[in-house]
Amino acid sequence: MCGATATAVTVLLAIPELVNKLGLSYRTSVELNNLIDKALPGRPSFQCENLTIGGEDLQFHYRDIVPCIRALFGNPEFAHELVFAPERHYTDAERTCRIYSEMHTGDWWWSVQTSLEARNAGATVIPLIISSDKTQLTHFRDKEAYPIYLGIGNIPKGTRRKPSRSAQMLIGYIPTTKLTSITSHAARRRALANLFHSCMAKVLEPIHAYGEIGLAMLSGDGTWRRCHPVFATFVGDYPEQVLVTCTYRGRCPKCLVPANQLGNYTHFPARNHVDAIDTYISAGEGICQFRAACRKAGLKSIFRPFWSALPLVDIFISITPDVLHQLLQGVVKRLTAWLTTILGAAEVDARCRSLPPNHHVSLFPNGIASLSQISGKQHKDICRFLLGLVLDVALPGGQLPSRLIRAARALLDFVYLAQYPSHTSKTLQRLEDCLARFHENKDIFIDLGVREHLNLPKIHSMLHYRSSITLFGTTDNYNTEQSERLHIDFTKDAYRATNRKDEYTQMTAWLERREKIRIHTAFIEWQQQRYPTSSSTLMTSTRPPQVGMRYLKMTQHPTVKAVTFDELAASYGAIDFQDALADFIALVNYPGASVATLRTRAADTLLPFRSVPVFHRIKYSSSETSEDSEIVDSAVIRPEQKDARGCTVPQRFDTVLVRGKHQDVMLGRNGNRIAQVRVVFQIPTKVVHDVFFHDAPTHLAYVEWFSPLSPTPDINHLMYKVSRLMDGGRRRAAVIPVGSIIGSVHLIPRFGPVTPNWNSFSVLEQCSIFYVNSFSDQDNYLRFG
């Protein structure tokens, strides 16, 4: 059997009469590739330059960056989305509170625009977003690729983040080599660093002349503009940042903080771009003098940094925060390790196994202490419950856990706030307050013997988040998660399409052909009116952070067609189902009646049915239309059952947030409340009009109430406390419309000094006091954080 290879295509086309019947103009894969190469328009082709370093012959594959910029800026698919000028957005009419979101809402674009307009009015800035990062091509780590990616800030971040939109381009592969012929480790490192800067300089050289004077470019809407491509941001992890800025490991690539003060809450002077260039220019002719001068300035002895000739650039400002590696793979990774050391691996894992399930929270049934090679996504999942593991923890020596809890809460708050898709002046101040609160309590990790100091570059990097957001917009404009995702399309898939010999030549050819096919496909779809016209408008996320819209989605048919009242009580735990349903029927049929009247009417209600159709899931989508909808939340409500293999699937009854106006009026309280859903059902269609005088909700839910939220959150962990609401020794229950459920809520049990023998699927039944988890997802963080 053949795979999807060139040979397989040729074998397929060799089937008698296949080519004629399909009307194809090619008979082999070679003819097909030639047709694609010659007949279809595409993006700029790759060039290859031969290099010799350390006695090794290398090849540098790259594209001319100016045609690449033209390709992105002039793409008709982006015509209705492009931004041509900076803007300032505010939350109030008095313009006292700024909003930062897209790159054009930041101060950097304003600064460059003002500088260019002072020389010659009518400039259009094209902010260049450059990213690079090594990646493994094989599982055995014997081959690497070093791609360089290009994006432009004129295209909104939401579009740039979607690989399917092709809003970022691969513009080069830096040669990867170990340079084993150079025996000195220091000399080898210098040679590799110079190789990187030489390749980057070659790629960026064409924009030297155009940054200040500009050049004519055609945008996707057919308008010619005088455009100024300017290097705006570099996106990379810490090793890449150090390499780009020519600074040393263990130091900050943005400011002059001493290595032994990285853990201090102190802002140090920023590194000066002009001073750095002067150091390289005035270092002298001799190698020894050059190295000595660079070492004195805290810079590596790079012969010619690629940014030294770029106009309107400050390389130290252009280094942007990296949420993936600095926060998730850095701060959160270390915080998890510190807390595991303090609590003990067994205690941490026991608490992990006792967390109830939720749509947004990934469970770790074996705990997290023994995990290795944890990905950024897994660290993001751990963030959602990490604080809950240290509530009520007992510290050695009888120390109070308050400082530990406050420090952990502050770090997690910072991680969540740093990922906001839009910020205001107020949320940025809150970000800074969280950082200050962490530094006020950080010594607990030293006092407990977990660390000797906190002089870590990733801890220090948090000091620069606020300034970078005000300059370049929110962190999702320049997160390395995007370049990590691009590795799959532009590097790994391309490598798999080769025969592993002279792979880069084959990879670049494969990429060019794929781009041509995509452009041709887009043209056909545009002709068929499947793409929006240039008159369309784009709604960008220039609003303050707020809870997103959710739309209820229920399946057309029930999971179980008929469940008797007795089975509801036995399997679903709905022991007061009939009384609660009678109360709801009275409430719907007699709106505005007094509580006493409603109780009388409910007592007189007779149910003309003994079973109901039941649904086992409530879903919420991001859109009302099914075409572009995404499931953003759900609640699972099911009893214990058997799967297709006969294995037992434990019961699961999720907790939810209920809108106040639909709550049980018998309680006499207003405001949103938390409940556990036991049953989601419908009144049988045959009797629905006999039961209700008026139109009634289609889907109903039997829920068990929790107490109202505590008036104020806990002073240390800032979570709200709730408990089971009891009435005469029974859980208080009610029937409510499913439409009154806002979404799922995750509860963290109060463990106490010693973790009880709970598990994820029994803890909601066994524990009676919980804390509302504000870190389960962004919406609940905005509600309860």
Coordinates of N, CA and C in Angstrom, one line a residue, residues 568-763:
L568 N -35.3 8.7 39.3 CA -34.6 10.1 39.5 C -34.1 10.2 41.0
A569 N -34.9 9.7 41.9 CA -34.5 9.8 43.3 C -33.3 8.8 43.6
A570 N -33.4 7.6 43.0 CA -32.4 6.6 43.4 C -31.1 6.8 42.6
S571 N -31.1 7.1 41.3 CA -29.9 7.2 40.5 C -29.4 8.6 40.4
Y572 N -30.3 9.6 40.4 CA -29.8 11.0 40.2 C -29.8 11.8 41.5
G573 N -30.3 11.2 42.6 CA -30.3 11.9 43.9 C -31.4 13.0 44.0
A574 N -32.4 13.0 43.1 CA -33.4 14.0 43.1 C -34.5 13.5 44.0
I575 N -34.3 13.5 45.3 CA -35.2 12.9 46.2 C -36.5 13.8 46.4
D576 N -36.4 15.1 46.2 CA -37.6 15.9 46.3 C -38.1 16.4 45.0
F577 N -37.9 15.6 44.0 CA -38.2 16.1 42.6 C -39.7 16.5 42.5
Q578 N -40.6 15.7 43.0 CA -42.0 16.0 42.7 C -42.4 17.3 43.5
D579 N -42.0 17.4 44.7 CA -42.3 18.6 45.5 C -41.7 19.9 44.8
A580 N -40.5 19.8 44.3 CA -39.8 20.9 43.7 C -40.5 21.3 42.4
L581 N -40.9 20.3 41.6 CA -41.6 20.5 40.4 C -43.0 21.2 40.6
A582 N -43.7 20.7 41.6 CA -45.0 21.3 42.0 C -44.8 22.8 42.4
D583 N -43.7 23.1 43.1 CA -43.5 24.5 43.5 C -43.2 25.3 42.2
F584 N -42.5 24.8 41.3 CA -42.2 25.5 40.1 C -43.4 25.8 39.2
I585 N -44.3 24.7 39.1 CA -45.5 24.9 38.3 C -46.4 25.9 39.0
A586 N -46.5 26.0 40.3 CA -47.3 27.0 40.9 C -46.7 28.4 40.7
L587 N -45.4 28.5 40.7 CA -44.7 29.8 40.5 C -45.0 30.3 39.1
V588 N -45.0 29.4 38.1 CA -45.2 29.8 36.7 C -46.7 30.1 36.5
N589 N -47.6 29.3 37.0 CA -49.0 29.5 36.8 C -49.6 30.7 37.5
Y590 N -49.0 31.0 38.7 CA -49.5 32.1 39.5 C -48.4 33.2 39.8
P591 N -48.0 33.9 38.7 CA -46.9 34.9 39.0 C -47.4 36.0 39.9
G592 N -46.6 36.4 40.7 CA -46.9 37.5 41.6 C -47.7 37.1 42.9
A593 N -48.0 35.8 43.0 CA -48.7 35.4 44.2 C -47.8 35.4 45.4
S594 N -48.3 35.5 46.6 CA -47.6 35.5 47.8 C -47.0 34.1 48.1
V595 N -46.0 34.0 49.0 CA -45.3 32.7 49.3 C -46.3 31.7 49.8
A596 N -47.2 32.2 50.7 CA -48.2 31.3 51.3 C -49.2 30.8 50.2
T597 N -49.6 31.6 49.3 CA -50.4 31.2 48.2 C -49.7 30.1 47.3
L598 N -48.5 30.4 47.0 CA -47.7 29.5 46.2 C -47.6 28.1 46.9
R599 N -47.4 28.1 48.2 CA -47.2 26.8 48.9 C -48.5 26.1 48.8
T600 N -49.7 26.8 49.0 CA -51.0 26.1 48.9 C -51.2 25.5 47.5
R601 N -50.9 26.4 46.5 CA -51.1 25.9 45.1 C -50.2 24.7 44.8
A602 N -49.0 24.7 45.3 CA -48.1 23.6 45.0 C -48.6 22.4 45.7
A603 N -49.1 22.5 46.9 CA -49.6 21.3 47.6 C -50.8 20.7 46.9
D604 N -51.5 21.5 46.2 CA -52.7 21.0 45.5 C -52.4 20.5 44.0
T605 N -51.2 20.7 43.6 CA -50.8 20.3 42.3 C -50.6 18.8 42.1
L606 N -51.3 18.2 41.2 CA -51.2 16.8 40.8 C -50.5 16.6 39.5
L607 N -49.5 15.8 39.5 CA -48.7 15.6 38.2 C -49.3 14.5 37.4
P608 N -49.7 14.8 36.2 CA -50.4 13.8 35.3 C -49.3 12.9 34.6
F609 N -48.2 12.7 35.1 CA -47.2 11.8 34.5 C -46.3 11.3 35.6
R610 N -45.6 10.2 35.3 CA -44.7 9.6 36.3 C -43.2 9.4 35.8
S611 N -42.9 10.0 34.6 CA -41.6 9.9 34.1 C -41.3 11.1 33.2
V612 N -40.1 11.5 33.0 CA -39.7 12.6 32.2 C -38.5 12.3 31.3
P613 N -38.4 12.9 30.1 CA -37.2 12.7 29.3 C -36.0 13.5 30.0
V614 N -34.9 13.0 29.9 CA -33.7 13.5 30.7 C -32.5 13.8 29.7
F615 N -31.9 14.9 29.9 CA -30.7 15.3 29.2 C -29.4 15.2 30.1
H616 N -28.3 14.8 29.6 CA -27.1 14.6 30.4 C -26.1 15.7 30.2
R617 N -26.4 16.7 29.5 CA -25.4 17.7 29.3 C -26.0 19.0 28.9
I618 N -25.5 20.1 29.4 CA -25.9 21.5 29.0 C -24.7 22.1 28.4
K619 N -24.8 22.6 27.2 CA -23.7 23.2 26.5 C -24.0 24.7 26.2
Y620 N -22.8 25.5 26.2 CA -22.9 26.9 25.8 C -21.9 27.2 24.7
S621 N -22.3 27.9 23.7 CA -21.5 28.2 22.6 C -21.1 29.7 22.6
S622 N -20.2 30.1 21.7 CA -19.7 31.4 21.7 C -20.6 32.3 20.7
S623 N -21.4 31.6 19.9 CA -22.2 32.3 18.9 C -23.6 31.6 18.8
E624 N -24.5 32.4 18.4 CA -25.9 31.9 18.2 C -26.0 31.0 16.9
T625 N -25.1 31.3 15.9 CA -25.2 30.6 14.7 C -24.3 29.3 14.9
S626 N -24.7 28.3 14.2 CA -24.0 27.0 14.3 C -22.7 27.0 13.4
E627 N -22.6 27.9 12.5 CA -21.5 27.8 11.5 C -20.2 28.1 12.2
D628 N -20.1 29.2 13.0 CA -18.9 29.6 13.6 C -18.9 29.4 15.1
S629 N -19.8 28.6 15.6 CA -19.9 28.5 17.1 C -18.9 27.5 17.6
E630 N -18.5 27.8 18.8 CA -17.5 27.0 19.5 C -18.0 26.7 20.9
I631 N -17.9 25.5 21.4 CA -18.4 25.2 22.7 C -17.4 25.8 23.7
V632 N -17.9 26.7 24.5 CA -17.0 27.4 25.5 C -17.3 27.0 26.9
D633 N -18.4 26.3 27.2 CA -18.7 25.8 28.5 C -19.7 24.7 28.4
S634 N -19.8 23.9 29.5 CA -20.8 22.9 29.5 C -20.9 22.4 31.0
A635 N -22.0 21.7 31.3 CA -22.2 21.1 32.6 C -22.7 19.7 32.3
V636 N -22.1 18.7 33.0 CA -22.4 17.3 32.8 C -23.3 16.9 34.0
I637 N -24.4 16.2 33.7 CA -25.3 15.7 34.7 C -25.7 14.3 34.4
R638 N -25.0 13.3 35.0 CA -25.3 11.9 34.7 C -25.1 11.1 35.9
P639 N -25.9 10.0 36.0 CA -25.7 9.0 37.1 C -24.6 8.1 36.8
E640 N -24.3 7.2 37.7 CA -23.3 6.1 37.4 C -23.9 5.2 36.3
Q641 N -23.0 4.9 35.4 CA -23.5 4.1 34.2 C -22.3 3.2 33.7
K642 N -22.7 2.4 32.7 CA -21.7 1.5 32.1 C -21.4 2.1 30.7
D643 N -20.1 2.0 30.3 CA -19.7 2.4 29.0 C -19.9 1.2 28.0
A644 N -19.4 1.4 26.8 CA -19.6 0.4 25.7 C -18.8 -0.9 26.1
R645 N -17.8 -0.8 26.9 CA -16.9 -1.9 27.2 C -17.4 -2.6 28.5
G646 N -18.4 -2.0 29.1 CA -18.9 -2.6 30.4 C -18.2 -2.0 31.6
C647 N -17.4 -1.0 31.4 CA -16.7 -0.4 32.6 C -17.6 0.6 33.2
T648 N -17.5 0.8 34.5 CA -18.3 1.7 35.3 C -17.8 3.1 35.1
V649 N -18.7 4.0 34.7 CA -18.4 5.4 34.5 C -19.0 6.1 35.8
P650 N -18.3 6.8 36.6 CA -18.8 7.3 37.8 C -19.8 8.4 37.6
Q651 N -20.7 8.7 38.6 CA -21.6 9.7 38.5 C -21.0 11.1 38.4
R652 N -21.7 12.1 37.8 CA -21.1 13.4 37.8 C -22.3 14.4 37.7
F653 N -22.3 15.3 38.7 CA -23.4 16.3 38.8 C -22.7 17.6 39.0
D654 N -22.5 18.4 37.9 CA -21.7 19.6 38.0 C -22.4 20.7 38.7
T655 N -21.6 21.7 39.2 CA -22.1 22.9 39.9 C -22.2 24.0 38.9
V656 N -23.2 24.9 39.1 CA -23.4 26.0 38.1 C -23.7 27.3 38.8
L657 N -23.6 28.4 38.1 CA -24.1 29.7 38.6 C -25.4 30.0 38.0
V658 N -26.4 30.3 38.9 CA -27.8 30.6 38.5 C -28.1 32.1 38.6
R659 N -28.7 32.6 37.6 CA -29.1 34.0 37.5 C -30.1 34.3 38.6
G660 N -30.0 35.3 39.4 CA -30.8 35.6 40.5 C -32.2 35.7 40.3
K661 N -32.7 36.3 39.2 CA -34.1 36.6 39.0 C -34.9 35.3 38.9
H662 N -34.2 34.2 38.6 CA -35.0 32.9 38.4 C -34.8 32.0 39.6
Q663 N -34.3 32.5 40.7 CA -34.1 31.6 41.9 C -35.4 31.3 42.6
D664 N -35.2 30.3 43.5 CA -36.3 29.9 44.3 C -36.8 31.0 45.1
V665 N -38.0 31.5 44.8 CA -38.6 32.7 45.6 C -38.8 32.3 47.0
M666 N -38.9 31.0 47.3 CA -39.1 30.6 48.7 C -38.0 31.0 49.6
L667 N -36.8 31.2 49.0 CA -35.6 31.5 49.8 C -35.6 33.0 50.2
G668 N -36.3 33.8 49.4 CA -36.4 35.2 49.8 C -35.1 36.0 49.7
R669 N -34.2 35.6 48.8 CA -32.9 36.2 48.6 C -32.7 36.5 47.1
N670 N -32.0 37.6 46.8 CA -31.7 38.0 45.4 C -30.2 37.8 45.2
G671 N -29.8 37.9 43.9 CA -28.4 37.8 43.6 C -28.1 36.4 43.0
N672 N -27.0 36.3 42.2 CA -26.7 35.0 41.6 C -26.2 34.1 42.7
R673 N -26.6 32.8 42.4 CA -26.3 31.8 43.4 C -25.7 30.6 42.8
I674 N -25.1 29.7 43.6 CA -24.5 28.5 43.1 C -25.4 27.3 43.4
A675 N -25.5 26.4 42.5 CA -26.3 25.2 42.7 C -25.6 24.0 42.1
Q676 N -26.0 22.8 42.5 CA -25.6 21.6 41.9 C -26.7 21.0 41.1
V677 N -26.5 20.8 39.8 CA -27.6 20.3 38.9 C -27.7 18.8 39.1
R678 N -28.9 18.3 39.4 CA -29.1 16.9 39.6 C -29.9 16.2 38.4
V679 N -30.8 17.0 37.8 CA -31.5 16.5 36.6 C -31.8 17.6 35.7
V680 N -31.6 17.4 34.4 CA -32.1 18.3 33.3 C -33.2 17.5 32.5
F681 N -34.4 18.1 32.4 CA -35.5 17.3 31.9 C -36.5 18.2 31.1
Q682 N -37.5 17.6 30.6 CA -38.6 18.3 29.9 C -39.9 17.7 30.5
I683 N -40.9 18.6 30.5 CA -42.2 18.1 30.7 C -42.7 17.3 29.5
P684 N -43.2 16.1 29.6 CA -43.7 15.3 28.5 C -44.6 16.2 27.6
T685 N -44.4 16.1 26.3 CA -45.1 17.0 25.3 C -46.6 16.8 25.4
K686 N -47.1 15.6 25.7 CA -48.5 15.3 25.7 C -49.2 16.0 26.8
V687 N -48.6 16.3 27.9 CA -49.3 16.9 29.0 C -48.8 18.3 29.4
V688 N -47.9 18.9 28.6 CA -47.3 20.2 29.0 C -48.4 21.2 29.1
H689 N -49.4 21.2 28.2 CA -50.4 22.2 28.2 C -51.4 22.0 29.3
D690 N -51.5 20.7 29.9 CA -52.3 20.4 31.0 C -51.7 20.9 32.3
V691 N -50.4 21.0 32.3 CA -49.6 21.4 33.5 C -49.5 22.9 33.6
F692 N -49.2 23.6 32.5 CA -49.0 25.1 32.6 C -50.1 25.8 31.9
F693 N -50.5 26.9 32.6 CA -51.6 27.8 32.0 C -51.0 28.6 30.8
H694 N -49.7 28.9 30.9 CA -49.1 29.7 29.9 C -47.9 29.0 29.3
D695 N -47.2 29.6 28.4 CA -46.0 29.0 27.8 C -45.0 28.9 28.9
A696 N -44.3 27.7 28.9 CA -43.3 27.5 30.0 C -42.0 27.2 29.3
P697 N -40.9 27.3 30.1 CA -39.6 27.0 29.5 C -39.5 25.5 29.0
T698 N -38.8 25.3 27.9 CA -38.7 24.0 27.3 C -37.9 23.0 28.2
H699 N -36.8 23.5 28.7 CA -35.9 22.7 29.4 C -35.8 23.1 30.9
L700 N -35.9 22.2 31.8 CA -35.9 22.5 33.2 C -34.8 21.8 33.9
A701 N -34.4 22.2 35.1 CA -33.4 21.6 35.9 C -33.8 21.5 37.3
Y702 N -33.5 20.4 37.9 CA -33.7 20.2 39.3 C -32.3 20.4 40.0
V703 N -32.2 21.4 40.9 CA -30.9 21.8 41.4 C -31.0 21.7 43.0
E704 N -29.8 21.6 43.6 CA -29.7 21.7 45.0 C -28.8 22.9 45.3
W705 N -29.4 23.8 46.2 CA -28.8 25.1 46.4 C -27.6 25.0 47.3
F706 N -26.7 25.9 47.1 CA -25.6 26.2 48.1 C -26.0 27.6 48.7
S707 N -25.4 27.9 49.8 CA -25.6 29.1 50.5 C -25.2 30.3 49.6
P708 N -25.7 31.5 49.9 CA -25.2 32.7 49.2 C -23.6 32.8 49.4
L709 N -23.0 33.5 48.5 CA -21.6 33.7 48.7 C -21.3 34.5 50.0
S710 N -20.2 34.2 50.6 CA -19.8 34.9 51.8 C -19.7 36.4 51.4
P711 N -20.1 37.3 52.3 CA -20.1 38.8 52.0 C -18.8 39.3 51.4
T712 N -17.7 38.8 51.9 CA -16.4 39.2 51.4 C -15.5 38.0 51.2
P713 N -14.6 38.0 50.2 CA -13.7 36.9 50.1 C -12.7 36.8 51.2
D714 N -12.1 35.6 51.3 CA -11.1 35.4 52.3 C -10.0 36.4 52.2
I715 N -9.4 36.9 53.3 CA -8.5 38.0 53.2 C -7.1 37.5 52.6
N716 N -6.9 36.2 52.6 CA -5.6 35.7 52.0 C -5.7 35.2 50.6
H717 N -6.6 34.2 50.4 CA -6.7 33.6 49.1 C -7.8 34.3 48.2
L718 N -8.6 35.2 48.8 CA -9.5 36.0 48.1 C -10.6 35.2 47.3
M719 N -10.9 34.0 47.9 CA -12.0 33.2 47.3 C -13.2 33.3 48.2
Y720 N -14.4 33.1 47.6 CA -15.7 33.2 48.3 C -16.0 31.8 48.9
K721 N -16.6 31.7 50.0 CA -17.0 30.5 50.7 C -18.4 30.2 50.5
V722 N -18.8 28.9 50.2 CA -20.2 28.5 50.1 C -20.3 27.2 50.9
S723 N -21.5 26.8 51.2 CA -21.8 25.6 51.9 C -23.2 25.0 51.4
R724 N -23.4 23.8 51.7 CA -24.7 23.2 51.4 C -25.8 23.9 52.1
L725 N -26.9 24.2 51.4 CA -28.0 24.8 52.1 C -29.0 23.7 52.5
M726 N -29.2 23.6 53.8 CA -30.0 22.5 54.4 C -31.3 23.1 54.9
D727 N -32.3 22.2 54.9 CA -33.6 22.5 55.4 C -34.2 21.3 56.1
G728 N -34.1 21.3 57.5 CA -34.6 20.2 58.2 C -33.8 18.9 58.0
G729 N -32.5 19.1 57.8 CA -31.6 17.9 57.5 C -31.6 17.4 56.1
R730 N -32.3 18.1 55.2 CA -32.4 17.7 53.8 C -31.8 18.9 53.0
R731 N -31.2 18.6 51.8 CA -30.7 19.6 51.0 C -31.8 20.4 50.3
R732 N -31.7 21.7 50.4 CA -32.7 22.6 49.8 C -32.6 22.5 48.3
A733 N -33.7 22.1 47.6 CA -33.8 21.9 46.2 C -34.8 22.7 45.5
A734 N -34.7 22.9 44.2 CA -35.8 23.6 43.4 C -35.7 23.2 42.0
V735 N -36.7 23.5 41.2 CA -36.7 23.3 39.8 C -36.6 24.7 39.2
I736 N -35.7 24.9 38.2 CA -35.5 26.2 37.6 C -35.5 26.0 36.1
P737 N -35.7 27.0 35.3 CA -35.4 26.9 33.9 C -34.0 26.8 33.6
V738 N -33.6 25.9 32.6 CA -32.2 25.8 32.3 C -31.7 27.1 31.7
G739 N -32.5 27.9 31.1 CA -32.1 29.2 30.6 C -31.6 30.2 31.7
S740 N -31.9 29.9 33.0 CA -31.5 30.8 34.1 C -30.1 30.4 34.5
I741 N -29.5 29.3 34.0 CA -28.2 28.9 34.4 C -27.2 29.7 33.5
I742 N -26.3 30.4 34.2 CA -25.3 31.2 33.5 C -24.2 30.4 32.9
G743 N -23.7 29.5 33.7 CA -22.6 28.6 33.2 C -22.1 27.8 34.4
S744 N -21.1 27.0 34.1 CA -20.5 26.1 35.1 C -19.7 26.9 36.1
V745 N -19.5 26.4 37.3 CA -18.7 26.9 38.4 C -17.9 25.8 39.0
H746 N -16.6 26.0 39.2 CA -15.8 25.0 39.9 C -15.7 25.3 41.4
L747 N -15.9 24.3 42.2 CA -15.8 24.5 43.6 C -14.6 23.7 44.1
I748 N -13.8 24.3 45.1 CA -12.7 23.6 45.7 C -13.1 23.3 47.1
P749 N -13.0 22.0 47.5 CA -13.4 21.6 48.9 C -12.4 22.2 49.9
R750 N -12.9 22.4 51.1 CA -12.1 22.8 52.2 C -11.5 21.5 52.8
F751 N -10.2 21.3 52.5 CA -9.5 20.1 52.9 C -9.3 20.0 54.4
G752 N -8.8 21.1 55.0 CA -8.4 21.0 56.4 C -7.0 20.6 56.5
P753 N -6.4 20.5 57.7 CA -5.0 20.1 57.9 C -4.6 18.8 57.3
V754 N -5.5 17.8 57.3 CA -5.2 16.5 56.8 C -6.3 16.2 55.7
T755 N -5.8 15.9 54.5 CA -6.7 15.6 53.4 C -7.5 14.4 53.6
P756 N -8.9 14.5 53.6 CA -9.7 13.3 53.8 C -9.6 12.3 52.6
N757 N -10.2 11.2 52.7 CA -10.1 10.2 51.6 C -11.2 10.4 50.7
W758 N -11.1 11.5 49.9 CA -12.1 11.8 48.9 C -11.6 11.5 47.5
N759 N -12.5 11.5 46.5 CA -12.1 11.4 45.1 C -12.9 12.4 44.3
S760 N -12.6 12.6 43.1 CA -13.1 13.7 42.3 C -14.7 13.5 42.1
F761 N -15.2 12.3 42.1 CA -16.6 12.1 41.8 C -17.4 11.9 43.0
S762 N -16.8 11.9 44.2 CA -17.6 11.8 45.4 C -17.5 13.0 46.3
V763 N -16.5 13.9 46.0 CA -16.2 15.0 46.9 C -17.4 16.0 47.1

